[in-house]
Amino acid sequence: MNNKLEKLVQNLFKEGVIRSEIVKQVFLSVDRIQFVDESDKMYAYEDYPLQIGFNATISAPHMHAYSLELLKDHLQNGVRALDIGSGSGYLCAAMFLMMKSQQSKVIGVEHVPELVEKSLKNLNISYNQQLKDKQIQIIKGDGRLGYEQEGPYQAIHVGAAAETIPQKLLDQLDKGGRMVIPVGKGNQVFQVIDKDANGKLNIQNVLGVRYVPLTDLKKQLNN
């Protein structure tokens, strides 16, 4: 057992960020050190975001835990999940491990070509078979457009702050599904969006946050 990873998980559990056994086990199974840059591996188990290049970050562990707790029921009961701004690939692996169906599939969308390559390299360490079977896919594309080809999705995680909720993502959220997304410019709020059986949306503001913006590639690189 990785003592540093175990200590991080224990601390998140004590703080009430990790609340369920499944999120705890997923955190212990997906080793964050595989998804951070070589220069930051000494900080892999610290609870803060780390730069992964190209003005992108891997979120702090507590935010990943918070997101997974909010999405856990939809991931366990769902077949398709979408991770927008998938970065180094960490959350794609974590979301996949939470899903129970043999047909489970997680699609990560990332618009920085170098991060697509980096995430595939990271995932290949422990999730080579899932990549081969296309159960985990990393797509180069604009996250604001989602990935319609594999939708609808029972769970959607957005890892960058949108000024307004992208309509394409709302359209690709399945009935009965849930999306978590930071929204706002400057003052951001983490929102939980549920779509009921009739397609009606319920939006809750749950937490003040600070994420990199969900924008086009040129603006991100020049940010």
JSON list of C-alpha atoms in Angstrom, two decimals:
[
{"chain": "A", "resi": 1, "resn": "MET", "atom": "CA", "xyz": [0.00, 0.00, 0.00]},
{"chain": "A", "resi": 2, "resn": "ASN", "atom": "CA", "xyz": [1.20, 3.50, -0.83]},
{"chain": "A", "resi": 3, "resn": "ASN", "atom": "CA", "xyz": [1.44, 5.16, 2.59]},
{"chain": "A", "resi": 4, "resn": "LYS", "atom": "CA", "xyz": [1.30, 8.74, 1.23]},
{"chain": "A", "resi": 5, "resn": "LEU", "atom": "CA", "xyz": [-1.78, 8.00, -0.86]},
{"chain": "A", "resi": 6, "resn": "GLU", "atom": "CA", "xyz": [-3.43, 6.22, 2.06]},
{"chain": "A", "resi": 7, "resn": "LYS", "atom": "CA", "xyz": [-2.73, 9.21, 4.32]},
{"chain": "A", "resi": 8, "resn": "LEU", "atom": "CA", "xyz": [-4.26, 11.59, 1.77]},
{"chain": "A", "resi": 9, "resn": "VAL", "atom": "CA", "xyz": [-7.38, 9.45, 1.54]},
{"chain": "A", "resi": 10, "resn": "GLN", "atom": "CA", "xyz": [-7.66, 9.15, 5.32]},
{"chain": "A", "resi": 11, "resn": "ASN", "atom": "CA", "xyz": [-7.42, 12.94, 5.67]},
{"chain": "A", "resi": 12, "resn": "LEU", "atom": "CA", "xyz": [-10.10, 13.52, 3.03]},
{"chain": "A", "resi": 13, "resn": "PHE", "atom": "CA", "xyz": [-12.30, 10.98, 4.81]},
{"chain": "A", "resi": 14, "resn": "LYS", "atom": "CA", "xyz": [-11.78, 12.64, 8.21]},
{"chain": "A", "resi": 15, "resn": "GLU", "atom": "CA", "xyz": [-12.62, 16.02, 6.69]},
{"chain": "A", "resi": 16, "resn": "GLY", "atom": "CA", "xyz": [-15.87, 14.63, 5.31]},
{"chain": "A", "resi": 17, "resn": "VAL", "atom": "CA", "xyz": [-14.91, 15.20, 1.68]},
{"chain": "A", "resi": 18, "resn": "ILE", "atom": "CA", "xyz": [-14.81, 11.49, 0.97]},
{"chain": "A", "resi": 19, "resn": "ARG", "atom": "CA", "xyz": [-18.04, 10.11, 2.43]},
{"chain": "A", "resi": 20, "resn": "SER", "atom": "CA", "xyz": [-18.62, 6.78, 0.68]},
{"chain": "A", "resi": 21, "resn": "GLU", "atom": "CA", "xyz": [-16.71, 3.53, 0.57]},
{"chain": "A", "resi": 22, "resn": "ILE", "atom": "CA", "xyz": [-16.70, 3.40, -3.23]},
{"chain": "A", "resi": 23, "resn": "VAL", "atom": "CA", "xyz": [-15.07, 6.84, -3.59]},
{"chain": "A", "resi": 24, "resn": "LYS", "atom": "CA", "xyz": [-12.54, 5.86, -0.93]},
{"chain": "A", "resi": 25, "resn": "GLN", "atom": "CA", "xyz": [-11.62, 2.66, -2.79]},
{"chain": "A", "resi": 26, "resn": "VAL", "atom": "CA", "xyz": [-11.40, 4.45, -6.13]},
{"chain": "A", "resi": 27, "resn": "PHE", "atom": "CA", "xyz": [-9.05, 7.04, -4.63]},
{"chain": "A", "resi": 28, "resn": "LEU", "atom": "CA", "xyz": [-6.84, 4.25, -3.32]},
{"chain": "A", "resi": 29, "resn": "SER", "atom": "CA", "xyz": [-6.93, 2.48, -6.69]},
{"chain": "A", "resi": 30, "resn": "VAL", "atom": "CA", "xyz": [-6.15, 5.41, -9.02]},
{"chain": "A", "resi": 31, "resn": "ASP", "atom": "CA", "xyz": [-2.68, 6.58, -8.04]},
{"chain": "A", "resi": 32, "resn": "ARG", "atom": "CA", "xyz": [-2.48, 10.35, -8.57]},
{"chain": "A", "resi": 33, "resn": "ILE", "atom": "CA", "xyz": [1.29, 10.17, -9.01]},
{"chain": "A", "resi": 34, "resn": "GLN", "atom": "CA", "xyz": [0.77, 8.57, -12.43]},
{"chain": "A", "resi": 35, "resn": "PHE", "atom": "CA", "xyz": [-1.13, 11.64, -13.62]},
{"chain": "A", "resi": 36, "resn": "VAL", "atom": "CA", "xyz": [1.12, 14.52, -12.54]},
{"chain": "A", "resi": 37, "resn": "ASP", "atom": "CA", "xyz": [4.21, 15.81, -14.30]},
{"chain": "A", "resi": 38, "resn": "GLU", "atom": "CA", "xyz": [7.60, 14.35, -13.44]},
{"chain": "A", "resi": 39, "resn": "SER", "atom": "CA", "xyz": [8.69, 17.62, -11.85]},
{"chain": "A", "resi": 40, "resn": "ASP", "atom": "CA", "xyz": [5.69, 17.56, -9.49]},
{"chain": "A", "resi": 41, "resn": "LYS", "atom": "CA", "xyz": [5.68, 13.93, -8.40]},
{"chain": "A", "resi": 42, "resn": "MET", "atom": "CA", "xyz": [6.93, 14.94, -4.94]},
{"chain": "A", "resi": 43, "resn": "TYR", "atom": "CA", "xyz": [3.69, 16.92, -4.54]},
{"chain": "A", "resi": 44, "resn": "ALA", "atom": "CA", "xyz": [1.35, 14.25, -5.95]},
{"chain": "A", "resi": 45, "resn": "TYR", "atom": "CA", "xyz": [-0.32, 13.54, -2.60]},
{"chain": "A", "resi": 46, "resn": "GLU", "atom": "CA", "xyz": [-0.73, 17.14, -1.48]},
{"chain": "A", "resi": 47, "resn": "ASP", "atom": "CA", "xyz": [-4.25, 18.51, -1.52]},
{"chain": "A", "resi": 48, "resn": "TYR", "atom": "CA", "xyz": [-3.86, 21.29, -4.07]},
{"chain": "A", "resi": 49, "resn": "PRO", "atom": "CA", "xyz": [-4.00, 21.58, -7.86]},
{"chain": "A", "resi": 50, "resn": "LEU", "atom": "CA", "xyz": [-0.85, 21.10, -9.94]},
{"chain": "A", "resi": 51, "resn": "GLN", "atom": "CA", "xyz": [0.10, 22.52, -13.30]},
{"chain": "A", "resi": 52, "resn": "ILE", "atom": "CA", "xyz": [0.20, 20.00, -16.15]},
{"chain": "A", "resi": 53, "resn": "GLY", "atom": "CA", "xyz": [1.28, 22.49, -18.82]},
{"chain": "A", "resi": 54, "resn": "PHE", "atom": "CA", "xyz": [-0.58, 24.61, -21.40]},
{"chain": "A", "resi": 55, "resn": "ASN", "atom": "CA", "xyz": [-2.31, 26.67, -18.68]},
{"chain": "A", "resi": 56, "resn": "ALA", "atom": "CA", "xyz": [-4.12, 23.57, -17.46]},
{"chain": "A", "resi": 57, "resn": "THR", "atom": "CA", "xyz": [-4.11, 21.88, -14.05]},
{"chain": "A", "resi": 58, "resn": "ILE", "atom": "CA", "xyz": [-4.97, 18.61, -12.41]},
{"chain": "A", "resi": 59, "resn": "SER", "atom": "CA", "xyz": [-7.54, 19.58, -9.78]},
{"chain": "A", "resi": 60, "resn": "ALA", "atom": "CA", "xyz": [-6.88, 19.29, -6.07]},
{"chain": "A", "resi": 61, "resn": "PRO", "atom": "CA", "xyz": [-7.78, 15.85, -4.67]},
{"chain": "A", "resi": 62, "resn": "HIS", "atom": "CA", "xyz": [-10.58, 17.30, -2.55]},
{"chain": "A", "resi": 63, "resn": "MET", "atom": "CA", "xyz": [-12.31, 18.65, -5.68]},
{"chain": "A", "resi": 64, "resn": "HIS", "atom": "CA", "xyz": [-12.00, 15.30, -7.45]},
{"chain": "A", "resi": 65, "resn": "ALA", "atom": "CA", "xyz": [-13.47, 13.62, -4.36]},
{"chain": "A", "resi": 66, "resn": "TYR", "atom": "CA", "xyz": [-16.26, 16.17, -4.15]},
{"chain": "A", "resi": 67, "resn": "SER", "atom": "CA", "xyz": [-17.15, 15.64, -7.82]},
{"chain": "A", "resi": 68, "resn": "LEU", "atom": "CA", "xyz": [-17.10, 11.85, -7.53]},
{"chain": "A", "resi": 69, "resn": "GLU", "atom": "CA", "xyz": [-19.32, 11.91, -4.45]},
{"chain": "A", "resi": 70, "resn": "LEU", "atom": "CA", "xyz": [-21.84, 14.07, -6.33]},
{"chain": "A", "resi": 71, "resn": "LEU", "atom": "CA", "xyz": [-21.76, 11.76, -9.36]},
{"chain": "A", "resi": 72, "resn": "LYS", "atom": "CA", "xyz": [-21.38, 8.37, -7.67]},
{"chain": "A", "resi": 73, "resn": "ASP", "atom": "CA", "xyz": [-24.97, 7.13, -8.01]},
{"chain": "A", "resi": 74, "resn": "HIS", "atom": "CA", "xyz": [-25.17, 8.15, -11.66]},
{"chain": "A", "resi": 75, "resn": "LEU", "atom": "CA", "xyz": [-21.81, 6.55, -12.41]},
{"chain": "A", "resi": 76, "resn": "GLN", "atom": "CA", "xyz": [-22.69, 3.28, -10.67]},
{"chain": "A", "resi": 77, "resn": "ASN", "atom": "CA", "xyz": [-26.05, 3.06, -12.42]},
{"chain": "A", "resi": 78, "resn": "GLY", "atom": "CA", "xyz": [-24.92, 4.48, -15.76]},
{"chain": "A", "resi": 79, "resn": "VAL", "atom": "CA", "xyz": [-23.26, 3.18, -18.90]},
{"chain": "A", "resi": 80, "resn": "ARG", "atom": "CA", "xyz": [-21.85, 6.38, -20.41]},
{"chain": "A", "resi": 81, "resn": "ALA", "atom": "CA", "xyz": [-19.89, 9.16, -18.71]},
{"chain": "A", "resi": 82, "resn": "LEU", "atom": "CA", "xyz": [-18.24, 12.28, -20.09]},
{"chain": "A", "resi": 83, "resn": "ASP", "atom": "CA", "xyz": [-15.26, 14.19, -18.69]},
{"chain": "A", "resi": 84, "resn": "ILE", "atom": "CA", "xyz": [-14.80, 17.63, -20.24]},
{"chain": "A", "resi": 85, "resn": "GLY", "atom": "CA", "xyz": [-11.29, 19.08, -20.02]},
{"chain": "A", "resi": 86, "resn": "SER", "atom": "CA", "xyz": [-9.89, 15.66, -19.18]},
{"chain": "A", "resi": 87, "resn": "GLY", "atom": "CA", "xyz": [-6.32, 16.98, -18.80]},
{"chain": "A", "resi": 88, "resn": "SER", "atom": "CA", "xyz": [-3.92, 14.29, -17.62]},
{"chain": "A", "resi": 89, "resn": "GLY", "atom": "CA", "xyz": [-6.61, 11.57, -17.57]},
{"chain": "A", "resi": 90, "resn": "TYR", "atom": "CA", "xyz": [-6.98, 11.05, -13.82]},
{"chain": "A", "resi": 91, "resn": "LEU", "atom": "CA", "xyz": [-10.73, 11.50, -13.54]},
{"chain": "A", "resi": 92, "resn": "CYS", "atom": "CA", "xyz": [-11.44, 9.36, -16.61]},
{"chain": "A", "resi": 93, "resn": "ALA", "atom": "CA", "xyz": [-9.84, 6.43, -14.79]},
{"chain": "A", "resi": 94, "resn": "ALA", "atom": "CA", "xyz": [-11.63, 7.21, -11.52]},
{"chain": "A", "resi": 95, "resn": "MET", "atom": "CA", "xyz": [-15.03, 7.57, -13.18]},
{"chain": "A", "resi": 96, "resn": "PHE", "atom": "CA", "xyz": [-14.57, 4.31, -15.07]},
{"chain": "A", "resi": 97, "resn": "LEU", "atom": "CA", "xyz": [-13.74, 2.38, -11.89]},
{"chain": "A", "resi": 98, "resn": "MET", "atom": "CA", "xyz": [-16.98, 3.60, -10.31]},
{"chain": "A", "resi": 99, "resn": "MET", "atom": "CA", "xyz": [-19.13, 2.23, -13.13]},
{"chain": "A", "resi": 100, "resn": "LYS", "atom": "CA", "xyz": [-20.64, -1.24, -12.78]},
{"chain": "A", "resi": 101, "resn": "SER", "atom": "CA", "xyz": [-21.88, -2.14, -16.26]},
{"chain": "A", "resi": 102, "resn": "GLN", "atom": "CA", "xyz": [-19.74, -4.35, -18.51]},
{"chain": "A", "resi": 103, "resn": "GLN", "atom": "CA", "xyz": [-20.59, -1.87, -21.28]},
{"chain": "A", "resi": 104, "resn": "SER", "atom": "CA", "xyz": [-19.35, 1.08, -19.23]},
{"chain": "A", "resi": 105, "resn": "LYS", "atom": "CA", "xyz": [-17.59, 3.77, -21.20]},
{"chain": "A", "resi": 106, "resn": "VAL", "atom": "CA", "xyz": [-15.91, 7.04, -20.22]},
{"chain": "A", "resi": 107, "resn": "ILE", "atom": "CA", "xyz": [-15.15, 9.67, -22.85]},
{"chain": "A", "resi": 108, "resn": "GLY", "atom": "CA", "xyz": [-12.62, 12.36, -22.05]},
{"chain": "A", "resi": 109, "resn": "VAL", "atom": "CA", "xyz": [-12.59, 15.49, -24.22]},
{"chain": "A", "resi": 110, "resn": "GLU", "atom": "CA", "xyz": [-9.43, 17.60, -24.28]},
{"chain": "A", "resi": 111, "resn": "HIS", "atom": "CA", "xyz": [-8.52, 20.29, -26.82]},
{"chain": "A", "resi": 112, "resn": "VAL", "atom": "CA", "xyz": [-4.76, 20.50, -26.19]},
{"chain": "A", "resi": 113, "resn": "PRO", "atom": "CA", "xyz": [-3.13, 17.87, -28.47]},
{"chain": "A", "resi": 114, "resn": "GLU", "atom": "CA", "xyz": [-0.13, 17.48, -26.15]},
{"chain": "A", "resi": 115, "resn": "LEU", "atom": "CA", "xyz": [-2.42, 16.78, -23.19]},
{"chain": "A", "resi": 116, "resn": "VAL", "atom": "CA", "xyz": [-4.33, 14.18, -25.21]},
{"chain": "A", "resi": 117, "resn": "GLU", "atom": "CA", "xyz": [-1.02, 12.40, -25.81]},
{"chain": "A", "resi": 118, "resn": "LYS", "atom": "CA", "xyz": [0.06, 12.84, -22.19]},
{"chain": "A", "resi": 119, "resn": "SER", "atom": "CA", "xyz": [-3.21, 11.46, -20.82]},
{"chain": "A", "resi": 120, "resn": "LEU", "atom": "CA", "xyz": [-3.09, 8.44, -23.09]},
{"chain": "A", "resi": 121, "resn": "LYS", "atom": "CA", "xyz": [0.45, 7.74, -21.93]},
{"chain": "A", "resi": 122, "resn": "ASN", "atom": "CA", "xyz": [-0.61, 8.10, -18.28]},
{"chain": "A", "resi": 123, "resn": "LEU", "atom": "CA", "xyz": [-3.66, 5.87, -18.71]},
{"chain": "A", "resi": 124, "resn": "ASN", "atom": "CA", "xyz": [-1.67, 3.24, -20.59]},
{"chain": "A", "resi": 125, "resn": "ILE", "atom": "CA", "xyz": [0.27, 2.43, -17.40]},
{"chain": "A", "resi": 126, "resn": "SER", "atom": "CA", "xyz": [-2.71, 0.80, -15.65]},
{"chain": "A", "resi": 127, "resn": "TYR", "atom": "CA", "xyz": [-5.63, 0.98, -18.11]},
{"chain": "A", "resi": 128, "resn": "ASN", "atom": "CA", "xyz": [-4.14, -0.37, -21.31]},
{"chain": "A", "resi": 129, "resn": "GLN", "atom": "CA", "xyz": [-6.91, -2.91, -21.84]},
{"chain": "A", "resi": 130, "resn": "GLN", "atom": "CA", "xyz": [-9.66, -0.34, -21.30]},
{"chain": "A", "resi": 131, "resn": "LEU", "atom": "CA", "xyz": [-8.01, 1.89, -23.91]},
{"chain": "A", "resi": 132, "resn": "LYS", "atom": "CA", "xyz": [-7.79, -1.02, -26.35]},
{"chain": "A", "resi": 133, "resn": "ASP", "atom": "CA", "xyz": [-11.44, -1.90, -25.75]},
{"chain": "A", "resi": 134, "resn": "LYS", "atom": "CA", "xyz": [-12.41, 1.78, -26.12]},
{"chain": "A", "resi": 135, "resn": "GLN", "atom": "CA", "xyz": [-14.01, 1.73, -22.68]},
{"chain": "A", "resi": 136, "resn": "ILE", "atom": "CA", "xyz": [-11.86, 4.75, -21.90]},
{"chain": "A", "resi": 137, "resn": "GLN", "atom": "CA", "xyz": [-11.40, 7.15, -24.80]},
{"chain": "A", "resi": 138, "resn": "ILE", "atom": "CA", "xyz": [-9.66, 10.50, -24.99]},
{"chain": "A", "resi": 139, "resn": "ILE", "atom": "CA", "xyz": [-11.00, 12.67, -27.79]},
{"chain": "A", "resi": 140, "resn": "LYS", "atom": "CA", "xyz": [-9.28, 15.80, -29.11]},
{"chain": "A", "resi": 141, "resn": "GLY", "atom": "CA", "xyz": [-12.03, 18.38, -29.33]},
{"chain": "A", "resi": 142, "resn": "ASP", "atom": "CA", "xyz": [-13.73, 21.47, -27.96]},
{"chain": "A", "resi": 143, "resn": "GLY", "atom": "CA", "xyz": [-15.17, 20.54, -24.58]},
{"chain": "A", "resi": 144, "resn": "ARG", "atom": "CA", "xyz": [-17.98, 23.07, -24.95]},
{"chain": "A", "resi": 145, "resn": "LEU", "atom": "CA", "xyz": [-19.37, 20.85, -27.73]},
{"chain": "A", "resi": 146, "resn": "GLY", "atom": "CA", "xyz": [-19.17, 17.62, -25.72]},
{"chain": "A", "resi": 147, "resn": "TYR", "atom": "CA", "xyz": [-18.99, 14.42, -27.79]},
{"chain": "A", "resi": 148, "resn": "GLU", "atom": "CA", "xyz": [-22.38, 13.73, -29.28]},
{"chain": "A", "resi": 149, "resn": "GLN", "atom": "CA", "xyz": [-21.38, 10.45, -30.95]},
{"chain": "A", "resi": 150, "resn": "GLU", "atom": "CA", "xyz": [-21.29, 8.51, -27.66]},
{"chain": "A", "resi": 151, "resn": "GLY", "atom": "CA", "xyz": [-24.13, 10.30, -25.86]},
{"chain": "A", "resi": 152, "resn": "PRO", "atom": "CA", "xyz": [-26.38, 10.61, -24.07]},
{"chain": "A", "resi": 153, "resn": "TYR", "atom": "CA", "xyz": [-24.42, 10.49, -20.82]},
{"chain": "A", "resi": 154, "resn": "GLN", "atom": "CA", "xyz": [-25.68, 9.56, -17.38]},
{"chain": "A", "resi": 155, "resn": "ALA", "atom": "CA", "xyz": [-22.84, 11.51, -15.73]},
{"chain": "A", "resi": 156, "resn": "ILE", "atom": "CA", "xyz": [-20.93, 14.55, -16.99]},
{"chain": "A", "resi": 157, "resn": "HIS", "atom": "CA", "xyz": [-18.01, 16.20, -15.22]},
{"chain": "A", "resi": 158, "resn": "VAL", "atom": "CA", "xyz": [-16.68, 19.53, -16.45]},
{"chain": "A", "resi": 159, "resn": "GLY", "atom": "CA", "xyz": [-13.21, 20.42, -15.23]},
{"chain": "A", "resi": 160, "resn": "ALA", "atom": "CA", "xyz": [-13.07, 24.06, -16.33]},
{"chain": "A", "resi": 161, "resn": "ALA", "atom": "CA", "xyz": [-15.31, 27.05, -15.66]},
{"chain": "A", "resi": 162, "resn": "ALA", "atom": "CA", "xyz": [-17.86, 28.00, -18.31]},
{"chain": "A", "resi": 163, "resn": "GLU", "atom": "CA", "xyz": [-19.19, 31.56, -18.40]},
{"chain": "A", "resi": 164, "resn": "THR", "atom": "CA", "xyz": [-22.61, 30.01, -19.08]},
{"chain": "A", "resi": 165, "resn": "ILE", "atom": "CA", "xyz": [-23.60, 26.35, -19.20]},
{"chain": "A", "resi": 166, "resn": "PRO", "atom": "CA", "xyz": [-22.95, 25.06, -22.76]},
{"chain": "A", "resi": 167, "resn": "GLN", "atom": "CA", "xyz": [-26.22, 24.04, -24.41]},
{"chain": "A", "resi": 168, "resn": "LYS", "atom": "CA", "xyz": [-24.51, 21.13, -26.19]},
{"chain": "A", "resi": 169, "resn": "LEU", "atom": "CA", "xyz": [-23.64, 19.58, -22.83]},
{"chain": "A", "resi": 170, "resn": "LEU", "atom": "CA", "xyz": [-27.20, 20.01, -21.55]},
{"chain": "A", "resi": 171, "resn": "ASP", "atom": "CA", "xyz": [-28.46, 18.33, -24.73]},
{"chain": "A", "resi": 172, "resn": "GLN", "atom": "CA", "xyz": [-26.10, 15.37, -24.23]},
{"chain": "A", "resi": 173, "resn": "LEU", "atom": "CA", "xyz": [-27.09, 14.85, -20.59]},
{"chain": "A", "resi": 174, "resn": "ASP", "atom": "CA", "xyz": [-29.39, 11.83, -20.41]},
{"chain": "A", "resi": 175, "resn": "LYS", "atom": "CA", "xyz": [-32.80, 11.96, -18.76]},
{"chain": "A", "resi": 176, "resn": "GLY", "atom": "CA", "xyz": [-32.18, 11.00, -15.14]},
{"chain": "A", "resi": 177, "resn": "GLY", "atom": "CA", "xyz": [-28.56, 12.10, -15.54]},
{"chain": "A", "resi": 178, "resn": "ARG", "atom": "CA", "xyz": [-26.41, 14.57, -13.59]},
{"chain": "A", "resi": 179, "resn": "MET", "atom": "CA", "xyz": [-23.75, 17.08, -14.60]},
{"chain": "A", "resi": 180, "resn": "VAL", "atom": "CA", "xyz": [-21.33, 18.91, -12.30]},
{"chain": "A", "resi": 181, "resn": "ILE", "atom": "CA", "xyz": [-19.78, 22.08, -13.70]},
{"chain": "A", "resi": 182, "resn": "PRO", "atom": "CA", "xyz": [-18.07, 25.23, -12.42]},
{"chain": "A", "resi": 183, "resn": "VAL", "atom": "CA", "xyz": [-19.81, 28.31, -13.85]},
{"chain": "A", "resi": 184, "resn": "GLY", "atom": "CA", "xyz": [-18.89, 31.97, -13.86]},
{"chain": "A", "resi": 185, "resn": "LYS", "atom": "CA", "xyz": [-16.23, 34.49, -14.76]},
{"chain": "A", "resi": 186, "resn": "GLY", "atom": "CA", "xyz": [-14.30, 35.78, -11.76]},
{"chain": "A", "resi": 187, "resn": "ASN", "atom": "CA", "xyz": [-16.63, 34.56, -9.03]},
{"chain": "A", "resi": 188, "resn": "GLN", "atom": "CA", "xyz": [-17.34, 30.95, -9.93]},
{"chain": "A", "resi": 189, "resn": "VAL", "atom": "CA", "xyz": [-19.84, 28.53, -8.45]},
{"chain": "A", "resi": 190, "resn": "PHE", "atom": "CA", "xyz": [-19.89, 24.75, -8.70]},
{"chain": "A", "resi": 191, "resn": "GLN", "atom": "CA", "xyz": [-23.28, 23.71, -10.01]},
{"chain": "A", "resi": 192, "resn": "VAL", "atom": "CA", "xyz": [-25.11, 20.38, -9.94]},
{"chain": "A", "resi": 193, "resn": "ILE", "atom": "CA", "xyz": [-27.53, 19.95, -12.83]},
{"chain": "A", "resi": 194, "resn": "ASP", "atom": "CA", "xyz": [-30.09, 17.14, -12.78]},
{"chain": "A", "resi": 195, "resn": "LYS", "atom": "CA", "xyz": [-32.29, 16.29, -15.75]},
{"chain": "A", "resi": 196, "resn": "ASP", "atom": "CA", "xyz": [-35.53, 14.51, -14.81]},
{"chain": "A", "resi": 197, "resn": "ALA", "atom": "CA", "xyz": [-37.45, 11.89, -16.79]},
{"chain": "A", "resi": 198, "resn": "ASN", "atom": "CA", "xyz": [-39.31, 14.64, -18.65]},
{"chain": "A", "resi": 199, "resn": "GLY", "atom": "CA", "xyz": [-36.13, 16.49, -19.58]},
{"chain": "A", "resi": 200, "resn": "LYS", "atom": "CA", "xyz": [-36.68, 19.28, -17.03]},
{"chain": "A", "resi": 201, "resn": "LEU", "atom": "CA", "xyz": [-33.51, 20.70, -15.49]},
{"chain": "A", "resi": 202, "resn": "ASN", "atom": "CA", "xyz": [-32.89, 21.35, -11.81]},
{"chain": "A", "resi": 203, "resn": "ILE", "atom": "CA", "xyz": [-29.81, 23.48, -11.10]},
{"chain": "A", "resi": 204, "resn": "GLN", "atom": "CA", "xyz": [-28.23, 23.82, -7.65]},
{"chain": "A", "resi": 205, "resn": "ASN", "atom": "CA", "xyz": [-25.34, 26.06, -6.61]},
{"chain": "A", "resi": 206, "resn": "VAL", "atom": "CA", "xyz": [-23.28, 24.06, -4.13]},
{"chain": "A", "resi": 207, "resn": "LEU", "atom": "CA", "xyz": [-19.83, 25.59, -3.68]},
{"chain": "A", "resi": 208, "resn": "GLY", "atom": "CA", "xyz": [-17.70, 28.61, -4.52]},
{"chain": "A", "resi": 209, "resn": "VAL", "atom": "CA", "xyz": [-14.70, 27.48, -6.60]},
{"chain": "A", "resi": 210, "resn": "ARG", "atom": "CA", "xyz": [-11.82, 28.70, -8.75]},
{"chain": "A", "resi": 211, "resn": "TYR", "atom": "CA", "xyz": [-11.14, 26.80, -11.99]},
{"chain": "A", "resi": 212, "resn": "VAL", "atom": "CA", "xyz": [-9.29, 27.61, -15.20]},
{"chain": "A", "resi": 213, "resn": "PRO", "atom": "CA", "xyz": [-11.74, 28.89, -17.86]},
{"chain": "A", "resi": 214, "resn": "LEU", "atom": "CA", "xyz": [-13.54, 26.64, -20.34]},
{"chain": "A", "resi": 215, "resn": "THR", "atom": "CA", "xyz": [-12.57, 28.42, -23.52]},
{"chain": "A", "resi": 216, "resn": "ASP", "atom": "CA", "xyz": [-11.07, 27.90, -26.97]},
{"chain": "A", "resi": 217, "resn": "LEU", "atom": "CA", "xyz": [-7.53, 26.59, -27.39]},
{"chain": "A", "resi": 218, "resn": "LYS", "atom": "CA", "xyz": [-5.98, 29.88, -28.49]},
{"chain": "A", "resi": 219, "resn": "LYS", "atom": "CA", "xyz": [-7.36, 31.81, -25.51]},
{"chain": "A", "resi": 220, "resn": "GLN", "atom": "CA", "xyz": [-6.25, 29.08, -23.10]},
{"chain": "A", "resi": 221, "resn": "LEU", "atom": "CA", "xyz": [-2.69, 29.04, -24.42]},
{"chain": "A", "resi": 222, "resn": "ASN", "atom": "CA", "xyz": [-2.52, 32.85, -24.26]},
{"chain": "A", "resi": 223, "resn": "ASN", "atom": "CA", "xyz": [-4.15, 33.10, -20.83]}
]
